[in-house]
Structure formats: structure tokens, C-alpha cells
Amino acid sequence: MPRPRYDCAQCPGYCCSYELIEVTEADLARLARHHGVGRAEARRRFTKRDSGRRVLRHRRDAVFRSTCLFFDREVRRCTVYEARPRVCRAYPEAARCGYFELLRFEREQQGDDAFVPGSPRSAPGARMGGARRRDGAPGRAAPR
């Protein structure tokens, strides 16, 4: 496989905001072991049925409408990385991640290393929680 041309550490967790993150029985077993609970308990606590599929539960998020239950909303990272589901292990299945490329382009255009396209925090006039533009000034860059 070609070397990845993206850096998940620079992303706010876009893939973790996918509405349907499907889990298999093997994924449930891995999550159960990770949390020291039985498979039935893991199924009940961490998943739900949606359109006939078993998917991870979500919770509200300030950047995206919601994210995976296991996503740390402060540091923007997976809290079960070693036990994450197969679909998460495989993503993005290529050397490139389209969202990362869009994010990198938009941040460069905005002159704002914290800019997240479509996020309420990136709306005109929104406070960015202490984010700084590349020139060191607080908040968003002026429109170009």
C-alpha cells in the first residue's frame, strides 16, 4: 500500500462523525475485552440498531453535529484506538483522504490552522475558542 498522504492528527475527526459506523461481532468482542465487559454488555452500552445494522452510538459534538461515542471531543482523538472497529481500521482505504485534502486547502485559504469547513465554530463571527491565525492574531483570517 502506498504511504499515506494525510495526517489524522491534523484532522478534527471527520470520519468519527459518520452517522453509521457499523460494527461486527468481532468488533464487539474486541470492544468488550478493551472495556472489561461481556459482549452482551458491550452491545447494549456501545451500539444500537439502525436500518437493520449494528452501529456505534453517537453523542453531541461542537464541531460536527455528533460523533462516535468513543471520540474524545476535547483532544479530537479516538479513545479506543487499539480496539477500534474494522471499518475504522480500514479508513480511508487509500493513500489519500479527501477530507484531509479539503481541510488543508481551506485552512491555507483562510490563514487559520483551526478552521473546520461547515463547523458552527468556523462560521463568520464565531469565537474559535482561542484559535489563532497563522499571523498570530486571534480568531479567523479576514476574507480574501
mmCIF file of N, CA and C in Angstrom:
data_model
loop_
_atom_site.group_PDB
_atom_site.id
_atom_site.type_symbol
_atom_site.label_atom_id
_atom_site.label_comp_id
_atom_site.label_asym_id
_atom_site.label_seq_id
_atom_site.Cartn_x
_atom_site.Cartn_y
_atom_site.Cartn_z
ATOM 1 N N MET A 1 0.849 -1.187 0.000
ATOM 2 C CA MET A 1 0.000 0.000 0.000
ATOM 3 C C MET A 1 0.891 1.246 0.000
ATOM 4 N N PRO A 2 0.545 2.231 -0.797
ATOM 5 C CA PRO A 2 1.325 3.469 -0.830
ATOM 6 C C PRO A 2 1.306 4.165 0.526
ATOM 7 N N ARG A 3 2.346 4.930 0.776
ATOM 8 C CA ARG A 3 2.441 5.688 2.022
ATOM 9 C C ARG A 3 1.314 6.713 2.107
ATOM 10 N N PRO A 4 0.650 6.821 3.268
ATOM 11 C CA PRO A 4 -0.445 7.793 3.413
ATOM 12 C C PRO A 4 0.015 9.221 3.156
ATOM 13 N N ARG A 5 -0.857 10.000 2.524
ATOM 14 C CA ARG A 5 -0.574 11.408 2.244
ATOM 15 C C ARG A 5 -1.525 12.289 3.051
ATOM 16 N N TYR A 6 -1.806 11.873 4.271
ATOM 17 C CA TYR A 6 -2.666 12.634 5.162
ATOM 18 C C TYR A 6 -2.155 12.460 6.584
ATOM 19 N N ASP A 7 -2.620 13.310 7.484
ATOM 20 C CA ASP A 7 -2.193 13.264 8.873
ATOM 21 C C ASP A 7 -3.430 13.370 9.756
ATOM 22 N N CYS A 8 -3.863 12.248 10.301
ATOM 23 C CA CYS A 8 -5.069 12.232 11.139
ATOM 24 C C CYS A 8 -4.944 13.177 12.335
ATOM 25 N N ALA A 9 -3.723 13.418 12.796
ATOM 26 C CA ALA A 9 -3.517 14.310 13.941
ATOM 27 C C ALA A 9 -3.884 15.754 13.606
ATOM 28 N N GLN A 10 -3.967 16.093 12.323
ATOM 29 C CA GLN A 10 -4.333 17.445 11.904
ATOM 30 C C GLN A 10 -5.823 17.575 11.592
ATOM 31 N N CYS A 11 -6.570 16.506 11.765
ATOM 32 C CA CYS A 11 -8.000 16.481 11.423
ATOM 33 C C CYS A 11 -8.851 16.545 12.697
ATOM 34 N N PRO A 12 -9.997 17.215 12.656
ATOM 35 C CA PRO A 12 -10.869 17.288 13.833
ATOM 36 C C PRO A 12 -11.726 16.047 14.038
ATOM 37 N N GLY A 13 -11.487 14.983 13.277
ATOM 38 C CA GLY A 13 -12.232 13.743 13.466
ATOM 39 C C GLY A 13 -13.400 13.558 12.527
ATOM 40 N N TYR A 14 -13.250 13.994 11.305
ATOM 41 C CA TYR A 14 -14.353 13.914 10.350
ATOM 42 C C TYR A 14 -14.918 12.504 10.227
ATOM 43 N N CYS A 15 -14.061 11.491 10.083
ATOM 44 C CA CYS A 15 -14.565 10.127 9.901
ATOM 45 C C CYS A 15 -15.325 9.638 11.140
ATOM 46 N N CYS A 16 -15.024 10.184 12.298
ATOM 47 C CA CYS A 16 -15.721 9.803 13.532
ATOM 48 C C CYS A 16 -17.115 10.415 13.616
ATOM 49 N N SER A 17 -17.413 11.322 12.674
ATOM 50 C CA SER A 17 -18.744 11.932 12.654
ATOM 51 C C SER A 17 -19.682 11.222 11.688
ATOM 52 N N TYR A 18 -19.199 10.196 10.994
ATOM 53 C CA TYR A 18 -20.073 9.456 10.081
ATOM 54 C C TYR A 18 -21.241 8.911 10.884
ATOM 55 N N GLU A 19 -22.432 9.090 10.363
ATOM 56 C CA GLU A 19 -23.643 8.716 11.089
ATOM 57 C C GLU A 19 -23.712 7.223 11.391
ATOM 58 N N LEU A 20 -23.322 6.400 10.434
ATOM 59 C CA LEU A 20 -23.403 4.952 10.611
ATOM 60 C C LEU A 20 -22.005 4.338 10.593
ATOM 61 N N ILE A 21 -21.500 4.012 11.774
ATOM 62 C CA ILE A 21 -20.211 3.334 11.901
ATOM 63 C C ILE A 21 -20.543 1.901 12.304
ATOM 64 N N GLU A 22 -20.557 1.026 11.309
ATOM 65 C CA GLU A 22 -21.012 -0.344 11.513
ATOM 66 C C GLU A 22 -19.991 -1.166 12.292
ATOM 67 N N VAL A 23 -20.502 -2.051 13.164
ATOM 68 C CA VAL A 23 -19.631 -2.933 13.943
ATOM 69 C C VAL A 23 -20.025 -4.388 13.707
ATOM 70 N N THR A 24 -19.016 -5.247 13.711
ATOM 71 C CA THR A 24 -19.211 -6.684 13.539
ATOM 72 C C THR A 24 -19.162 -7.359 14.910
ATOM 73 N N GLU A 25 -19.437 -8.658 14.931
ATOM 74 C CA GLU A 25 -19.325 -9.407 16.183
ATOM 75 C C GLU A 25 -17.874 -9.407 16.677
ATOM 76 N N ALA A 26 -16.928 -9.482 15.755
ATOM 77 C CA ALA A 26 -15.507 -9.431 16.147
ATOM 78 C C ALA A 26 -15.176 -8.068 16.759
ATOM 79 N N ASP A 27 -15.742 -7.002 16.197
ATOM 80 C CA ASP A 27 -15.538 -5.661 16.756
ATOM 81 C C ASP A 27 -16.105 -5.584 18.167
ATOM 82 N N LEU A 28 -17.300 -6.139 18.351
ATOM 83 C CA LEU A 28 -17.922 -6.135 19.682
ATOM 84 C C LEU A 28 -17.059 -6.888 20.687
ATOM 85 N N ALA A 29 -16.528 -8.033 20.280
ATOM 86 C CA ALA A 29 -15.674 -8.816 21.180
ATOM 87 C C ALA A 29 -14.435 -8.005 21.568
ATOM 88 N N ARG A 30 -13.840 -7.318 20.606
ATOM 89 C CA ARG A 30 -12.641 -6.501 20.870
ATOM 90 C C ARG A 30 -12.978 -5.351 21.819
ATOM 91 N N LEU A 31 -14.102 -4.669 21.581
ATOM 92 C CA LEU A 31 -14.518 -3.561 22.454
ATOM 93 C C LEU A 31 -14.852 -4.066 23.856
ATOM 94 N N ALA A 32 -15.495 -5.236 23.936
ATOM 95 C CA ALA A 32 -15.834 -5.817 25.239
ATOM 96 C C ALA A 32 -14.564 -6.111 26.042
ATOM 97 N N ARG A 33 -13.573 -6.739 25.398
ATOM 98 C CA ARG A 33 -12.293 -7.020 26.077
ATOM 99 C C ARG A 33 -11.630 -5.726 26.529
ATOM 100 N N HIS A 34 -11.628 -4.739 25.666
ATOM 101 C CA HIS A 34 -10.996 -3.453 25.973
ATOM 102 C C HIS A 34 -11.613 -2.808 27.215
ATOM 103 N N HIS A 35 -12.924 -2.944 27.361
ATOM 104 C CA HIS A 35 -13.634 -2.313 28.484
ATOM 105 C C HIS A 35 -13.863 -3.264 29.659
ATOM 106 N N GLY A 36 -13.437 -4.507 29.529
ATOM 107 C CA GLY A 36 -13.588 -5.467 30.618
ATOM 108 C C GLY A 36 -15.033 -5.831 30.905
ATOM 109 N N VAL A 37 -15.843 -5.914 29.848
ATOM 110 C CA VAL A 37 -17.252 -6.289 29.994
ATOM 111 C C VAL A 37 -17.551 -7.431 29.030
ATOM 112 N N GLY A 38 -18.709 -8.060 29.218
ATOM 113 C CA GLY A 38 -19.129 -9.109 28.302
ATOM 114 C C GLY A 38 -19.610 -8.531 26.976
ATOM 115 N N ARG A 39 -19.695 -9.399 25.983
ATOM 116 C CA ARG A 39 -20.119 -8.959 24.656
ATOM 117 C C ARG A 39 -21.544 -8.393 24.678
ATOM 118 N N ALA A 40 -22.437 -9.012 25.430
ATOM 119 C CA ALA A 40 -23.820 -8.519 25.510
ATOM 120 C C ALA A 40 -23.860 -7.124 26.136
ATOM 121 N N GLU A 41 -23.052 -6.916 27.162
ATOM 122 C CA GLU A 41 -22.979 -5.596 27.804
ATOM 123 C C GLU A 41 -22.409 -4.556 26.837
ATOM 124 N N ALA A 42 -21.375 -4.924 26.099
ATOM 125 C CA ALA A 42 -20.790 -4.009 25.104
ATOM 126 C C ALA A 42 -21.827 -3.665 24.037
ATOM 127 N N ARG A 43 -22.566 -4.660 23.569
ATOM 128 C CA ARG A 43 -23.603 -4.428 22.556
ATOM 129 C C ARG A 43 -24.638 -3.431 23.079
ATOM 130 N N ARG A 44 -25.068 -3.626 24.318
ATOM 131 C CA ARG A 44 -26.094 -2.758 24.909
ATOM 132 C C ARG A 44 -25.578 -1.335 25.127
ATOM 133 N N ARG A 45 -24.376 -1.195 25.667
ATOM 134 C CA ARG A 45 -23.842 0.129 26.021
ATOM 135 C C ARG A 45 -23.304 0.927 24.841
ATOM 136 N N PHE A 46 -22.704 0.255 23.879
ATOM 137 C CA PHE A 46 -21.955 0.964 22.846
ATOM 138 C C PHE A 46 -22.609 1.009 21.472
ATOM 139 N N THR A 47 -23.639 0.188 21.248
ATOM 140 C CA THR A 47 -24.217 0.117 19.903
ATOM 141 C C THR A 47 -25.725 0.284 19.909
ATOM 142 N N LYS A 48 -26.264 0.429 18.711
ATOM 143 C CA LYS A 48 -27.712 0.462 18.502
ATOM 144 C C LYS A 48 -27.983 -0.134 17.128
ATOM 145 N N ARG A 49 -29.247 -0.444 16.845
ATOM 146 C CA ARG A 49 -29.641 -0.942 15.531
ATOM 147 C C ARG A 49 -30.111 0.242 14.706
ATOM 148 N N ASP A 50 -29.686 0.278 13.455
ATOM 149 C CA ASP A 50 -30.121 1.331 12.535
ATOM 150 C C ASP A 50 -30.228 0.715 11.149
ATOM 151 N N SER A 51 -31.420 0.750 10.595
ATOM 152 C CA SER A 51 -31.667 0.180 9.263
ATOM 153 C C SER A 51 -31.177 -1.267 9.181
ATOM 154 N N GLY A 52 -31.394 -2.022 10.256
ATOM 155 C CA GLY A 52 -31.016 -3.425 10.278
ATOM 156 C C GLY A 52 -29.545 -3.695 10.530
ATOM 157 N N ARG A 53 -28.770 -2.658 10.769
ATOM 158 C CA ARG A 53 -27.332 -2.824 11.016
ATOM 159 C C ARG A 53 -26.990 -2.430 12.443
ATOM 160 N N ARG A 54 -25.959 -3.062 12.992
ATOM 161 C CA ARG A 54 -25.459 -2.718 14.320
ATOM 162 C C ARG A 54 -24.409 -1.634 14.132
ATOM 163 N N VAL A 55 -24.644 -0.463 14.753
ATOM 164 C CA VAL A 55 -23.740 0.682 14.597
ATOM 165 C C VAL A 55 -23.372 1.247 15.964
ATOM 166 N N LEU A 56 -22.253 1.975 16.004
ATOM 167 C CA LEU A 56 -21.829 2.611 17.252
ATOM 168 C C LEU A 56 -22.760 3.763 17.604
ATOM 169 N N ARG A 57 -22.982 3.940 18.882
ATOM 170 C CA ARG A 57 -23.774 5.079 19.351
ATOM 171 C C ARG A 57 -22.989 6.371 19.150
ATOM 172 N N HIS A 58 -23.711 7.471 19.095
ATOM 173 C CA HIS A 58 -23.116 8.801 18.942
ATOM 174 C C HIS A 58 -23.477 9.672 20.134
ATOM 175 N N ARG A 59 -22.797 10.806 20.230
ATOM 176 C CA ARG A 59 -23.164 11.846 21.203
ATOM 177 C C ARG A 59 -22.889 13.199 20.560
ATOM 178 N N ARG A 60 -23.488 14.225 21.123
ATOM 179 C CA ARG A 60 -23.381 15.576 20.556
ATOM 180 C C ARG A 60 -21.932 16.033 20.492
ATOM 181 N N ASP A 61 -21.662 16.883 19.503
ATOM 182 C CA ASP A 61 -20.312 17.388 19.295
ATOM 183 C C ASP A 61 -20.393 18.837 18.845
ATOM 184 N N ALA A 62 -19.460 19.667 19.295
ATOM 185 C CA ALA A 62 -19.473 21.098 18.960
ATOM 186 C C ALA A 62 -18.983 21.381 17.545
ATOM 187 N N VAL A 63 -18.130 20.526 17.000
ATOM 188 C CA VAL A 63 -17.607 20.755 15.656
ATOM 189 C C VAL A 63 -18.531 20.145 14.613
ATOM 190 N N PHE A 64 -18.886 18.885 14.818
ATOM 191 C CA PHE A 64 -19.831 18.200 13.948
ATOM 192 C C PHE A 64 -21.102 18.001 14.760
ATOM 193 N N ARG A 65 -22.191 17.713 14.138
ATOM 194 C CA ARG A 65 -23.443 17.545 14.880
ATOM 195 C C ARG A 65 -23.307 16.469 15.960
ATOM 196 N N SER A 66 -22.683 15.351 15.599
ATOM 197 C CA SER A 66 -22.446 14.285 16.567
ATOM 198 C C SER A 66 -21.228 13.488 16.127
ATOM 199 N N THR A 67 -20.649 12.768 17.086
ATOM 200 C CA THR A 67 -19.502 11.906 16.789
ATOM 201 C C THR A 67 -19.666 10.589 17.530
ATOM 202 N N CYS A 68 -18.844 9.646 17.163
ATOM 203 C CA CYS A 68 -18.812 8.333 17.792
ATOM 204 C C CYS A 68 -18.696 8.473 19.313
ATOM 205 N N LEU A 69 -19.340 7.578 20.002
ATOM 206 C CA LEU A 69 -19.313 7.533 21.465
ATOM 207 C C LEU A 69 -17.890 7.520 22.021
ATOM 208 N N PHE A 70 -16.962 6.912 21.304
ATOM 209 C CA PHE A 70 -15.588 6.761 21.790
ATOM 210 C C PHE A 70 -14.662 7.900 21.384
ATOM 211 N N PHE A 71 -15.191 8.927 20.783
ATOM 212 C CA PHE A 71 -14.372 10.044 20.322
ATOM 213 C C PHE A 71 -14.228 11.065 21.437
ATOM 214 N N ASP A 72 -12.991 11.387 21.806
ATOM 215 C CA ASP A 72 -12.736 12.402 22.826
ATOM 216 C C ASP A 72 -12.922 13.766 22.176
ATOM 217 N N ARG A 73 -13.942 14.482 22.596
ATOM 218 C CA ARG A 73 -14.308 15.745 21.950
ATOM 219 C C ARG A 73 -13.369 16.889 22.298
ATOM 220 N N GLU A 74 -12.571 16.750 23.320
ATOM 221 C CA GLU A 74 -11.617 17.803 23.683
ATOM 222 C C GLU A 74 -10.333 17.709 22.857
ATOM 223 N N VAL A 75 -9.712 16.538 22.854
ATOM 224 C CA VAL A 75 -8.450 16.373 22.128
ATOM 225 C C VAL A 75 -8.660 15.886 20.697
ATOM 226 N N ARG A 76 -9.915 15.568 20.330
ATOM 227 C CA ARG A 76 -10.294 15.166 18.970
ATOM 228 C C ARG A 76 -9.575 13.888 18.539
ATOM 229 N N ARG A 77 -9.598 12.878 19.406
ATOM 230 C CA ARG A 77 -8.958 11.598 19.122
ATOM 231 C C ARG A 77 -9.825 10.443 19.607
ATOM 232 N N CYS A 78 -9.582 9.260 19.033
ATOM 233 C CA CYS A 78 -10.281 8.034 19.414
ATOM 234 C C CYS A 78 -9.762 7.553 20.769
ATOM 235 N N THR A 79 -10.682 7.198 21.659
ATOM 236 C CA THR A 79 -10.282 6.712 22.981
ATOM 237 C C THR A 79 -10.117 5.191 23.014
ATOM 238 N N VAL A 80 -10.499 4.511 21.928
ATOM 239 C CA VAL A 80 -10.373 3.050 21.863
ATOM 240 C C VAL A 80 -9.561 2.657 20.625
ATOM 241 N N TYR A 81 -8.567 3.456 20.297
ATOM 242 C CA TYR A 81 -7.830 3.267 19.042
ATOM 243 C C TYR A 81 -7.363 1.824 18.843
ATOM 244 N N GLU A 82 -6.791 1.209 19.864
ATOM 245 C CA GLU A 82 -6.301 -0.171 19.737
ATOM 246 C C GLU A 82 -7.438 -1.171 19.581
ATOM 247 N N ALA A 83 -8.639 -0.827 20.017
ATOM 248 C CA ALA A 83 -9.791 -1.733 19.940
ATOM 249 C C ALA A 83 -10.836 -1.254 18.932
ATOM 250 N N ARG A 84 -10.499 -0.276 18.117
ATOM 251 C CA ARG A 84 -11.478 0.321 17.202
ATOM 252 C C ARG A 84 -12.021 -0.707 16.208
ATOM 253 N N PRO A 85 -13.242 -0.473 15.715
ATOM 254 C CA PRO A 85 -13.864 -1.400 14.757
ATOM 255 C C PRO A 85 -13.073 -1.526 13.452
ATOM 256 N N ARG A 86 -13.310 -2.625 12.760
ATOM 257 C CA ARG A 86 -12.633 -2.912 11.494
ATOM 258 C C ARG A 86 -12.801 -1.785 10.489
ATOM 259 N N VAL A 87 -14.006 -1.229 10.391
ATOM 260 C CA VAL A 87 -14.247 -0.163 9.418
ATOM 261 C C VAL A 87 -13.372 1.059 9.712
ATOM 262 N N CYS A 88 -13.120 1.329 10.970
ATOM 263 C CA CYS A 88 -12.247 2.448 11.357
ATOM 264 C C CYS A 88 -10.788 2.123 11.044
ATOM 265 N N ARG A 89 -10.409 0.858 11.222
ATOM 266 C CA ARG A 89 -9.038 0.437 10.923
ATOM 267 C C ARG A 89 -8.737 0.569 9.436
ATOM 268 N N ALA A 90 -9.741 0.342 8.605
ATOM 269 C CA ALA A 90 -9.554 0.350 7.149
ATOM 270 C C ALA A 90 -9.622 1.749 6.542
ATOM 271 N N TYR A 91 -10.243 2.700 7.225
ATOM 272 C CA TYR A 91 -10.454 4.032 6.656
ATOM 273 C C TYR A 91 -9.136 4.775 6.513
ATOM 274 N N PRO A 92 -8.874 5.486 5.454
ATOM 275 C CA PRO A 92 -9.725 5.736 4.292
ATOM 276 C C PRO A 92 -9.518 4.760 3.141
ATOM 277 N N GLU A 93 -8.823 3.654 3.345
ATOM 278 C CA GLU A 93 -8.607 2.613 2.337
ATOM 279 C C GLU A 93 -7.794 3.090 1.141
ATOM 280 N N ALA A 94 -7.076 4.167 1.278
ATOM 281 C CA ALA A 94 -6.250 4.692 0.190
ATOM 282 C C ALA A 94 -5.125 5.532 0.781
ATOM 283 N N ALA A 95 -4.219 5.945 -0.066
ATOM 284 C CA ALA A 95 -3.110 6.781 0.385
ATOM 285 C C ALA A 95 -3.564 8.216 0.617
ATOM 286 N N ARG A 96 -4.744 8.565 0.126
ATOM 287 C CA ARG A 96 -5.253 9.930 0.262
ATOM 288 C C ARG A 96 -6.571 9.923 1.040
ATOM 289 N N CYS A 97 -6.810 10.997 1.755
ATOM 290 C CA CYS A 97 -8.084 11.208 2.446
ATOM 291 C C CYS A 97 -8.653 12.512 1.899
ATOM 292 N N GLY A 98 -9.771 12.424 1.212
ATOM 293 C CA GLY A 98 -10.370 13.606 0.593
ATOM 294 C C GLY A 98 -10.677 14.705 1.589
ATOM 295 N N TYR A 99 -11.166 14.332 2.772
ATOM 296 C CA TYR A 99 -11.482 15.358 3.758
ATOM 297 C C TYR A 99 -10.210 16.069 4.214
ATOM 298 N N PHE A 100 -9.132 15.324 4.436
ATOM 299 C CA PHE A 100 -7.884 15.951 4.873
ATOM 300 C C PHE A 100 -7.382 16.940 3.826
ATOM 301 N N GLU A 101 -7.478 16.572 2.557
ATOM 302 C CA GLU A 101 -7.033 17.481 1.499
ATOM 303 C C GLU A 101 -7.885 18.746 1.464
ATOM 304 N N LEU A 102 -9.211 18.599 1.623
ATOM 305 C CA LEU A 102 -10.100 19.764 1.690
ATOM 306 C C LEU A 102 -9.750 20.622 2.902
ATOM 307 N N LEU A 103 -9.559 19.993 4.041
ATOM 308 C CA LEU A 103 -9.234 20.700 5.275
ATOM 309 C C LEU A 103 -7.935 21.488 5.122
ATOM 310 N N ARG A 104 -6.917 20.848 4.593
ATOM 311 C CA ARG A 104 -5.629 21.513 4.403
ATOM 312 C C ARG A 104 -5.778 22.717 3.465
ATOM 313 N N PHE A 105 -6.508 22.538 2.364
ATOM 314 C CA PHE A 105 -6.735 23.625 1.411
ATOM 315 C C PHE A 105 -7.486 24.782 2.069
ATOM 316 N N GLU A 106 -8.583 24.492 2.767
ATOM 317 C CA GLU A 106 -9.395 25.542 3.400
ATOM 318 C C GLU A 106 -8.618 26.283 4.480
ATOM 319 N N ARG A 107 -7.849 25.559 5.269
ATOM 320 C CA ARG A 107 -7.060 26.216 6.313
ATOM 321 C C ARG A 107 -6.021 27.142 5.699
ATOM 322 N N GLU A 108 -5.430 26.709 4.611
ATOM 323 C CA GLU A 108 -4.461 27.553 3.915
ATOM 324 C C GLU A 108 -5.147 28.798 3.354
ATOM 325 N N GLN A 109 -6.307 28.640 2.748
ATOM 326 C CA GLN A 109 -7.036 29.768 2.171
ATOM 327 C C GLN A 109 -7.494 30.758 3.239
ATOM 328 N N GLN A 110 -7.914 30.230 4.392
ATOM 329 C CA GLN A 110 -8.403 31.074 5.477
ATOM 330 C C GLN A 110 -7.262 31.656 6.308
ATOM 331 N N GLY A 111 -6.069 31.076 6.187
ATOM 332 C CA GLY A 111 -4.959 31.509 7.027
ATOM 333 C C GLY A 111 -5.207 31.178 8.485
ATOM 334 N N ASP A 112 -5.948 30.092 8.726
ATOM 335 C CA ASP A 112 -6.387 29.728 10.068
ATOM 336 C C ASP A 112 -6.173 28.229 10.259
ATOM 337 N N ASP A 113 -5.197 27.857 11.077
ATOM 338 C CA ASP A 113 -4.877 26.452 11.296
ATOM 339 C C ASP A 113 -5.954 25.688 12.058
ATOM 340 N N ALA A 114 -6.960 26.368 12.602
ATOM 341 C CA ALA A 114 -8.035 25.710 13.341
ATOM 342 C C ALA A 114 -9.347 25.689 12.561
ATOM 343 N N PHE A 115 -9.378 26.245 11.358
ATOM 344 C CA PHE A 115 -10.608 26.325 10.570
ATOM 345 C C PHE A 115 -11.123 24.929 10.224
ATOM 346 N N VAL A 116 -12.446 24.723 10.410
ATOM 347 C CA VAL A 116 -13.103 23.471 10.061
ATOM 348 C C VAL A 116 -14.295 23.805 9.170
ATOM 349 N N PRO A 117 -14.232 23.481 7.863
ATOM 350 C CA PRO A 117 -15.335 23.800 6.955
ATOM 351 C C PRO A 117 -16.659 23.222 7.445
ATOM 352 N N GLY A 118 -17.698 24.052 7.439
ATOM 353 C CA GLY A 118 -19.026 23.607 7.839
ATOM 354 C C GLY A 118 -19.281 23.585 9.327
ATOM 355 N N SER A 119 -18.269 23.847 10.129
ATOM 356 C CA SER A 119 -18.429 23.813 11.575
ATOM 357 C C SER A 119 -19.054 25.109 12.070
ATOM 358 N N PRO A 120 -19.957 25.014 13.054
ATOM 359 C CA PRO A 120 -20.511 26.239 13.640
ATOM 360 C C PRO A 120 -19.413 27.125 14.226
ATOM 361 N N ARG A 121 -18.310 26.510 14.678
ATOM 362 C CA ARG A 121 -17.198 27.280 15.244
ATOM 363 C C ARG A 121 -16.455 28.068 14.179
ATOM 364 N N SER A 122 -16.621 27.704 12.915
ATOM 365 C CA SER A 122 -15.937 28.403 11.826
ATOM 366 C C SER A 122 -16.847 29.373 11.092
ATOM 367 N N ALA A 123 -18.063 29.537 11.569
ATOM 368 C CA ALA A 123 -18.995 30.469 10.924
ATOM 369 C C ALA A 123 -18.503 31.898 11.112
ATOM 370 N N PRO A 124 -18.785 32.789 10.162
ATOM 371 C CA PRO A 124 -18.352 34.184 10.302
ATOM 372 C C PRO A 124 -18.795 34.767 11.641
ATOM 373 N N GLY A 125 -17.861 35.360 12.353
ATOM 374 C CA GLY A 125 -18.167 35.997 13.630
ATOM 375 C C GLY A 125 -18.139 35.061 14.823
ATOM 376 N N ALA A 126 -17.958 33.751 14.592
ATOM 377 C CA ALA A 126 -17.952 32.806 15.714
ATOM 378 C C ALA A 126 -16.617 32.869 16.440
ATOM 379 N N ARG A 127 -16.673 32.642 17.760
ATOM 380 C CA ARG A 127 -15.429 32.575 18.524
ATOM 381 C C ARG A 127 -14.831 31.198 18.329
ATOM 382 N N MET A 128 -13.538 31.149 18.145
ATOM 383 C CA MET A 128 -12.866 29.888 17.865
ATOM 384 C C MET A 128 -12.169 29.304 19.086
ATOM 385 N N GLY A 129 -12.580 29.656 20.257
ATOM 386 C CA GLY A 129 -12.017 29.046 21.450
ATOM 387 C C GLY A 129 -10.515 29.212 21.589
ATOM 388 N N GLY A 130 -10.021 30.405 21.295
ATOM 389 C CA GLY A 130 -8.604 30.668 21.470
ATOM 390 C C GLY A 130 -7.745 30.327 20.268
ATOM 391 N N ALA A 131 -8.374 29.874 19.191
ATOM 392 C CA ALA A 131 -7.591 29.563 17.993
ATOM 393 C C ALA A 131 -6.913 30.822 17.479
ATOM 394 N N ARG A 132 -5.797 30.635 16.830
ATOM 395 C CA ARG A 132 -5.066 31.776 16.289
ATOM 396 C C ARG A 132 -4.795 31.564 14.816
ATOM 397 N N ARG A 133 -4.824 32.670 14.092
ATOM 398 C CA ARG A 133 -4.473 32.631 12.684
ATOM 399 C C ARG A 133 -2.974 32.435 12.572
ATOM 400 N N ARG A 134 -2.523 32.160 11.380
ATOM 401 C CA ARG A 134 -1.083 31.972 11.175
ATOM 402 C C ARG A 134 -0.286 33.215 11.500
ATOM 403 N N ASP A 135 -0.909 34.391 11.376
ATOM 404 C CA ASP A 135 -0.181 35.626 11.686
ATOM 405 C C ASP A 135 -0.171 35.919 13.184
ATOM 406 N N GLY A 136 -0.766 35.002 14.003
ATOM 407 C CA GLY A 136 -0.750 35.148 15.447
ATOM 408 C C GLY A 136 -1.943 35.862 16.033
ATOM 409 N N ALA A 137 -2.786 36.467 15.196
ATOM 410 C CA ALA A 137 -3.968 37.174 15.693
ATOM 411 C C ALA A 137 -5.047 36.168 16.081
ATOM 412 N N PRO A 138 -5.896 36.507 17.065
ATOM 413 C CA PRO A 138 -6.950 35.584 17.463
ATOM 414 C C PRO A 138 -8.020 35.461 16.383
ATOM 415 N N GLY A 139 -8.702 34.286 16.376
ATOM 416 C CA GLY A 139 -9.874 34.094 15.514
ATOM 417 C C GLY A 139 -9.546 33.802 14.074
ATOM 418 N N ARG A 140 -10.490 34.103 13.210
ATOM 419 C CA ARG A 140 -10.395 33.775 11.790
ATOM 420 C C ARG A 140 -9.618 34.819 11.007
ATOM 421 N N ALA A 141 -9.139 34.388 9.878
ATOM 422 C CA ALA A 141 -8.466 35.310 8.961
ATOM 423 C C ALA A 141 -9.512 36.145 8.246
ATOM 424 N N ALA A 142 -9.120 37.311 7.812
ATOM 425 C CA ALA A 142 -10.032 38.159 7.034
ATOM 426 C C ALA A 142 -10.297 37.505 5.688
ATOM 427 N N PRO A 143 -11.512 37.678 5.138
ATOM 428 C CA PRO A 143 -11.812 37.095 3.825
ATOM 429 C C PRO A 143 -10.858 37.632 2.770
ATOM 430 N N ARG A 144 -10.568 36.789 1.783
ATOM 431 C CA ARG A 144 -9.656 37.184 0.694
ATOM 432 C C ARG A 144 -10.433 37.549 -0.528
#
